[in-house]
mmCIF file of C-alpha atoms in Angstrom:
data_model
loop_
_atom_site.group_PDB
_atom_site.id
_atom_site.type_symbol
_atom_site.label_atom_id
_atom_site.label_comp_id
_atom_site.label_asym_id
_atom_site.label_seq_id
_atom_site.Cartn_x
_atom_site.Cartn_y
_atom_site.Cartn_z
ATOM 1 C CA MET A 1 99.661 33.856 58.812
ATOM 2 C CA SER A 2 101.000 35.328 55.475
ATOM 3 C CA GLU A 3 104.258 38.076 56.100
ATOM 4 C CA GLU A 4 101.726 41.308 55.810
ATOM 5 C CA GLU A 5 100.103 39.940 59.186
ATOM 6 C CA ASP A 6 103.776 38.559 60.640
ATOM 7 C CA ARG A 7 105.064 41.847 59.716
ATOM 8 C CA VAL A 8 101.552 43.736 61.716
ATOM 9 C CA VAL A 9 102.281 41.322 64.942
ATOM 10 C CA ASP A 10 106.387 42.043 64.942
ATOM 11 C CA GLU A 11 105.258 46.340 64.156
ATOM 12 C CA GLN A 12 102.634 45.231 67.270
ATOM 13 C CA TRP A 13 105.230 43.773 69.545
ATOM 14 C CA ARG A 14 107.215 46.383 68.926
ATOM 15 C CA THR A 15 105.252 49.264 69.839
ATOM 16 C CA ARG A 16 103.803 46.961 72.901
ATOM 17 C CA ARG A 17 106.527 45.563 74.599
ATOM 18 C CA GLY A 18 107.567 48.597 76.508
ATOM 19 C CA GLY A 19 104.465 50.163 77.673
ATOM 20 C CA VAL A 20 102.362 49.458 80.543
ATOM 21 C CA GLU A 21 99.038 48.373 78.899
ATOM 22 C CA THR A 22 100.301 44.787 76.977
ATOM 23 C CA SER A 23 102.314 42.443 77.653
ATOM 24 C CA LEU A 24 101.334 38.448 76.986
ATOM 25 C CA ARG A 25 99.046 38.895 78.807
ATOM 26 C CA THR A 26 97.069 41.395 77.200
ATOM 27 C CA SER A 27 97.964 42.443 74.129
ATOM 28 C CA ALA A 28 95.192 40.522 72.619
ATOM 29 C CA VAL A 29 92.539 42.131 74.923
ATOM 30 C CA TRP A 30 94.698 45.855 73.492
ATOM 31 C CA ALA A 31 94.557 44.916 69.886
ATOM 32 C CA ALA A 32 90.651 44.469 70.105
ATOM 33 C CA VAL A 33 89.871 47.238 72.872
ATOM 34 C CA HIS A 34 92.016 49.356 70.757
ATOM 35 C CA ASP A 35 90.200 48.522 67.249
ATOM 36 C CA ILE A 36 86.760 49.094 68.722
ATOM 37 C CA VAL A 37 88.399 52.976 69.646
ATOM 38 C CA GLU A 38 89.642 53.708 66.889
ATOM 39 C CA ARG A 39 85.891 52.588 64.964
ATOM 40 C CA ARG A 40 84.393 53.876 67.323
ATOM 41 C CA ALA A 41 86.195 57.511 67.082
ATOM 42 C CA ALA A 42 86.124 57.600 63.718
ATOM 43 C CA GLU A 43 82.637 57.127 63.414
ATOM 44 C CA LEU A 44 81.651 59.638 66.475
ATOM 45 C CA GLY A 45 84.233 62.152 65.067
ATOM 46 C CA ARG A 46 85.110 63.884 68.488
ATOM 47 C CA PRO A 47 87.235 61.998 71.620
ATOM 48 C CA LEU A 48 84.894 58.884 73.499
ATOM 49 C CA ARG A 49 83.699 58.321 76.702
ATOM 50 C CA VAL A 50 85.519 55.278 77.778
ATOM 51 C CA LEU A 51 84.087 53.782 81.285
ATOM 52 C CA ASP A 52 86.428 51.155 83.590
ATOM 53 C CA LEU A 53 84.901 49.216 86.242
ATOM 54 C CA GLY A 54 87.879 48.002 88.419
ATOM 55 C CA GLY A 55 90.767 49.234 86.133
ATOM 56 C CA GLY A 56 93.261 50.145 89.239
ATOM 57 C CA THR A 57 96.605 51.020 88.922
ATOM 58 C CA GLY A 58 95.677 51.839 84.598
ATOM 59 C CA GLY A 59 96.861 49.092 82.896
ATOM 60 C CA LEU A 60 94.019 49.736 80.366
ATOM 61 C CA ALA A 61 93.145 53.308 81.070
ATOM 62 C CA VAL A 62 95.766 55.376 81.071
ATOM 63 C CA PRO A 63 97.041 53.688 77.044
ATOM 64 C CA ILE A 64 93.112 54.651 76.563
ATOM 65 C CA ALA A 65 93.749 58.003 77.688
ATOM 66 C CA GLU A 66 96.958 58.590 75.424
ATOM 67 C CA LEU A 67 94.885 57.847 71.910
ATOM 68 C CA GLY A 68 92.996 61.407 72.831
ATOM 69 C CA HIS A 69 89.960 59.637 74.697
ATOM 70 C CA ASP A 70 88.456 60.347 78.638
ATOM 71 C CA VAL A 71 88.858 57.796 80.993
ATOM 72 C CA THR A 72 86.940 57.047 84.306
ATOM 73 C CA VAL A 73 87.980 54.352 86.109
ATOM 74 C CA VAL A 74 85.635 52.978 89.052
ATOM 75 C CA ASP A 75 88.361 51.112 91.388
ATOM 76 C CA PRO A 76 87.092 50.336 95.291
ATOM 77 C CA SER A 77 90.709 50.154 96.455
ATOM 78 C CA PRO A 78 92.703 53.719 96.879
ATOM 79 C CA ASP A 79 95.883 52.293 96.902
ATOM 80 C CA ALA A 80 94.995 51.501 93.185
ATOM 81 C CA LEU A 81 92.989 54.978 92.535
ATOM 82 C CA ALA A 82 96.457 56.617 94.194
ATOM 83 C CA SER A 83 99.096 54.452 91.745
ATOM 84 C CA LEU A 84 96.481 55.375 88.534
ATOM 85 C CA SER A 85 96.843 59.308 89.461
ATOM 86 C CA ARG A 86 100.544 58.474 89.619
ATOM 87 C CA ARG A 87 100.196 56.829 86.342
ATOM 88 C CA SER A 88 98.490 58.765 84.504
ATOM 89 C CA GLY A 89 100.719 61.647 85.707
ATOM 90 C CA GLU A 90 104.039 60.500 84.944
ATOM 91 C CA ARG A 91 102.697 59.326 81.092
ATOM 92 C CA GLY A 92 100.625 63.414 80.435
ATOM 93 C CA VAL A 93 97.269 62.268 80.192
ATOM 94 C CA ALA A 94 96.539 63.381 83.482
ATOM 95 C CA ALA A 95 93.692 65.576 82.768
ATOM 96 C CA ARG A 96 92.806 62.599 80.492
ATOM 97 C CA VAL A 97 91.948 59.928 83.524
ATOM 98 C CA HIS A 98 89.601 60.179 86.213
ATOM 99 C CA ALA A 99 90.015 57.947 89.376
ATOM 100 C CA VAL A 100 86.647 57.324 91.418
ATOM 101 C CA GLN A 101 85.923 55.210 94.383
ATOM 102 C CA GLY A 102 82.773 52.769 93.997
ATOM 103 C CA ASP A 103 81.577 50.306 92.264
ATOM 104 C CA ALA A 104 78.982 49.258 90.035
ATOM 105 C CA ASP A 105 76.118 50.502 92.421
ATOM 106 C CA SER A 106 77.748 53.880 92.141
ATOM 107 C CA LEU A 107 78.022 53.512 87.979
ATOM 108 C CA ALA A 108 74.832 55.881 87.565
ATOM 109 C CA GLY A 109 76.073 58.410 89.998
ATOM 110 C CA VAL A 110 79.162 58.955 88.360
ATOM 111 C CA VAL A 111 78.130 58.870 84.477
ATOM 112 C CA GLY A 112 75.441 61.413 85.060
ATOM 113 C CA ALA A 113 72.794 62.346 82.197
ATOM 114 C CA ASP A 114 75.552 61.706 79.476
ATOM 115 C CA PRO A 115 76.197 57.520 78.758
ATOM 116 C CA VAL A 116 79.886 56.234 77.982
ATOM 117 C CA ASP A 117 80.976 55.277 74.201
ATOM 118 C CA LEU A 118 82.919 52.164 75.671
ATOM 119 C CA VAL A 119 82.839 50.148 79.068
ATOM 120 C CA CYS A 120 85.255 47.819 79.711
ATOM 121 C CA CYS A 121 85.341 45.415 82.733
ATOM 122 C CA HIS A 122 88.216 42.821 82.376
ATOM 123 C CA GLY A 123 88.803 40.657 85.604
ATOM 124 C CA THR A 124 86.358 42.497 87.407
ATOM 125 C CA LEU A 125 83.160 40.543 87.184
ATOM 126 C CA GLU A 126 84.631 37.053 89.461
ATOM 127 C CA VAL A 127 84.585 39.167 92.050
ATOM 128 C CA VAL A 128 81.717 41.275 92.025
ATOM 129 C CA ASP A 129 78.322 40.606 94.629
ATOM 130 C CA ASP A 130 75.962 39.907 91.864
ATOM 131 C CA PRO A 131 77.581 39.352 88.106
ATOM 132 C CA GLN A 132 74.245 40.023 86.480
ATOM 133 C CA ALA A 133 73.498 42.640 88.689
ATOM 134 C CA THR A 134 76.951 44.056 87.489
ATOM 135 C CA LEU A 135 76.935 43.778 84.249
ATOM 136 C CA SER A 136 73.395 45.391 83.905
ATOM 137 C CA ALA A 137 74.377 48.515 84.990
ATOM 138 C CA LEU A 138 76.970 48.279 82.597
ATOM 139 C CA ALA A 139 74.921 47.740 79.700
ATOM 140 C CA ASP A 140 72.662 50.590 81.472
ATOM 141 C CA VAL A 141 75.331 53.783 81.437
ATOM 142 C CA LEU A 142 76.225 52.185 77.395
ATOM 143 C CA ALA A 143 74.692 54.954 74.863
ATOM 144 C CA PRO A 144 72.996 53.604 71.563
ATOM 145 C CA GLY A 145 76.170 51.661 69.044
ATOM 146 C CA GLY A 146 78.817 51.841 72.345
ATOM 147 C CA SER A 147 80.600 48.318 73.168
ATOM 148 C CA LEU A 148 81.382 46.741 76.250
ATOM 149 C CA SER A 149 85.240 44.879 76.393
ATOM 150 C CA LEU A 150 84.049 42.114 79.435
ATOM 151 C CA VAL A 151 87.070 39.864 80.081
ATOM 152 C CA ALA A 152 86.941 37.184 83.269
ATOM 153 C CA ALA A 153 88.469 34.470 84.161
ATOM 154 C CA GLN A 154 87.623 30.878 81.610
ATOM 155 C CA ARG A 155 86.778 27.325 83.816
ATOM 156 C CA LEU A 156 88.797 25.506 81.436
ATOM 157 C CA ALA A 157 91.742 26.926 81.457
ATOM 158 C CA VAL A 158 92.562 26.083 85.564
ATOM 159 C CA VAL A 159 90.621 22.466 84.879
ATOM 160 C CA LEU A 160 93.481 21.653 82.660
ATOM 161 C CA ALA A 161 96.613 23.797 84.776
ATOM 162 C CA ARG A 162 95.847 22.119 87.874
ATOM 163 C CA ALA A 163 95.945 18.624 85.930
ATOM 164 C CA LEU A 164 99.042 19.255 84.802
ATOM 165 C CA ALA A 165 100.403 19.867 88.124
ATOM 166 C CA GLY A 166 99.325 16.818 89.739
ATOM 167 C CA GLN A 167 95.654 18.085 91.396
ATOM 168 C CA PHE A 168 93.813 15.643 89.719
ATOM 169 C CA ALA A 169 90.953 16.125 92.868
ATOM 170 C CA GLN A 170 91.003 20.146 92.162
ATOM 171 C CA ALA A 171 90.424 20.244 88.677
ATOM 172 C CA GLU A 172 87.957 16.956 88.967
ATOM 173 C CA GLN A 173 86.150 20.306 91.421
ATOM 174 C CA ALA A 174 86.806 23.075 89.046
ATOM 175 C CA LEU A 175 84.865 21.005 86.211
ATOM 176 C CA THR A 176 82.185 20.309 87.794
ATOM 177 C CA SER A 177 81.678 23.226 90.889
ATOM 178 C CA ALA A 178 78.850 25.552 89.822
ATOM 179 C CA ASP A 179 81.601 28.823 90.559
ATOM 180 C CA GLY A 180 84.859 26.663 88.418
ATOM 181 C CA ARG A 181 86.572 26.852 92.081
ATOM 182 C CA TRP A 182 88.659 24.051 92.961
ATOM 183 C CA GLY A 183 88.701 25.006 96.198
ATOM 184 C CA SER A 184 88.415 26.646 98.900
ATOM 185 C CA GLN A 185 92.538 27.940 98.487
ATOM 186 C CA ASP A 186 91.342 29.842 94.806
ATOM 187 C CA PRO A 187 91.686 33.171 95.074
ATOM 188 C CA LEU A 188 89.342 33.594 92.619
ATOM 189 C CA PRO A 189 85.270 33.201 93.616
ATOM 190 C CA ARG A 190 84.982 31.819 90.687
ATOM 191 C CA ARG A 191 85.179 31.232 87.141
ATOM 192 C CA PHE A 192 83.167 31.436 84.051
ATOM 193 C CA ASP A 193 82.176 28.898 81.159
ATOM 194 C CA ALA A 194 82.181 31.108 77.698
ATOM 195 C CA ASP A 195 78.887 30.089 77.037
ATOM 196 C CA ALA A 196 77.003 30.993 80.129
ATOM 197 C CA LEU A 197 79.374 34.603 79.877
ATOM 198 C CA ARG A 198 77.291 34.836 76.121
ATOM 199 C CA ALA A 199 73.869 33.912 78.035
ATOM 200 C CA MET A 200 74.128 36.692 81.111
ATOM 201 C CA VAL A 201 75.095 39.466 78.751
ATOM 202 C CA GLU A 202 72.024 38.683 76.449
ATOM 203 C CA GLN A 203 70.821 39.103 79.369
ATOM 204 C CA THR A 204 70.906 42.646 79.179
ATOM 205 C CA GLY A 205 69.509 43.087 76.400
ATOM 206 C CA LEU A 206 73.555 43.794 74.706
ATOM 207 C CA VAL A 207 74.148 42.136 71.277
ATOM 208 C CA VAL A 208 77.375 39.782 71.791
ATOM 209 C CA ASP A 209 80.161 40.531 68.592
ATOM 210 C CA ALA A 210 82.492 37.831 69.760
ATOM 211 C CA VAL A 211 83.728 35.726 72.581
ATOM 212 C CA HIS A 212 86.873 34.274 72.388
ATOM 213 C CA GLY A 213 89.382 32.868 74.618
ATOM 214 C CA VAL A 214 92.275 34.321 75.692
ATOM 215 C CA ARG A 215 96.019 33.189 76.746
ATOM 216 C CA THR A 216 95.210 29.750 75.097
ATOM 217 C CA PHE A 217 99.121 28.840 75.801
ATOM 218 C CA SER A 218 101.003 31.866 77.545
ATOM 219 C CA ASP A 219 99.752 31.237 81.037
ATOM 220 C CA LEU A 220 100.674 27.572 80.662
ATOM 221 C CA VAL A 221 105.007 27.900 79.053
ATOM 222 C CA PRO A 222 107.066 28.364 81.131
ATOM 223 C CA SER A 223 108.741 31.776 81.672
ATOM 224 C CA ALA A 224 112.172 30.658 81.574
ATOM 225 C CA LEU A 225 111.193 29.471 77.609
ATOM 226 C CA VAL A 226 110.135 32.456 76.616
ATOM 227 C CA ASP A 227 113.008 35.102 78.064
ATOM 228 C CA THR A 228 114.455 36.825 74.852
ATOM 229 C CA ASP A 229 112.361 38.637 72.124
ATOM 230 C CA ALA A 230 112.421 36.305 69.617
ATOM 231 C CA ASP A 231 110.544 33.295 72.070
ATOM 232 C CA ARG A 232 107.698 36.660 73.168
ATOM 233 C CA VAL A 233 107.433 37.350 69.252
ATOM 234 C CA ALA A 234 107.053 33.404 68.143
ATOM 235 C CA LEU A 235 104.221 33.400 71.346
ATOM 236 C CA LEU A 236 102.457 35.978 70.211
ATOM 237 C CA ARG A 237 102.147 34.473 66.641
ATOM 238 C CA LEU A 238 100.358 31.394 67.887
ATOM 239 C CA GLU A 239 98.583 33.216 70.507
ATOM 240 C CA GLN A 240 97.362 35.037 67.298
ATOM 241 C CA ALA A 241 97.502 32.381 64.797
ATOM 242 C CA VAL A 242 95.109 30.592 67.143
ATOM 243 C CA ALA A 243 92.696 33.145 67.125
ATOM 244 C CA ASP A 244 92.377 34.059 64.105
ATOM 245 C CA SER A 245 91.481 30.655 62.686
ATOM 246 C CA PRO A 246 88.324 29.429 62.774
ATOM 247 C CA GLN A 247 89.472 26.116 62.603
ATOM 248 C CA PHE A 248 91.101 26.340 65.997
ATOM 249 C CA ALA A 249 88.926 28.063 67.801
ATOM 250 C CA PHE A 250 87.753 24.830 70.118
ATOM 251 C CA LEU A 251 91.251 26.572 71.939
ATOM 252 C CA GLY A 252 90.069 29.301 73.263
ATOM 253 C CA GLN A 253 88.087 27.304 75.485
ATOM 254 C CA LEU A 254 91.389 26.527 77.164
ATOM 255 C CA GLY A 255 92.692 30.279 77.215
ATOM 256 C CA SER A 256 93.081 31.496 80.910
ATOM 257 C CA ALA A 257 90.067 34.333 80.521
ATOM 258 C CA VAL A 258 87.661 34.514 77.894
ATOM 259 C CA HIS A 259 87.043 37.850 76.097
ATOM 260 C CA VAL A 260 83.587 39.132 75.218
ATOM 261 C CA LEU A 261 82.216 42.419 73.201
ATOM 262 C CA ALA A 262 79.086 43.421 72.475
ATOM 263 C CA HIS A 263 77.121 46.521 71.183
ATOM 264 C CA ARG A 264 74.336 48.559 72.308
#
């Protein structure tokens, strides 16, 4: 990266490290969502209406609300929503964060006649009953020009992780199984391949803008090796360098998650 890009990464790290919305696990996704929010708000000249399906305790919703936008979090867990309410109150954005207990089937009733400008579905598609139906429900509540930010667990990452742990049979099962699981004890109901996820989003009628892997290295590096600010900044730079370099795009297939950005 150039000296200016290095400066930006350092500034982003210093700005975000203390916030609940960012960490090594979330910084790349947050940067992309932040860019969408800022651009769309400038186009519309007003605060955005945002829907976060499965947003739980507000790790994404509260930072978006802090930017001045209205966020509705739909989640089936009353405990998570209670934590969300506490967090939004502590951060002074309770008036802009709305907690609704529900799931994808209830989105139309939650949104009503006014479609939303941004839909976020991060770490949720893995656990819903019908991923394709959920994506269709998300697409249906988007306004024209509205965006979807979708993050889901990626298959090849767990294959690599199981192999490096010496669990070769589990790695093979994750590689060849239809759902990307390594066995009956796997905590996730399913994982996705990037191309398949793109096709699922396109099936809803949305236009895919970008598909990229995130957390290529962060989930593989032992925490003891990133226990200083300098280590974390260096790892964040490495992750961003991979994301920014087309010649290394193939490494994104090893990211723990895949991030799909699309629009109506």
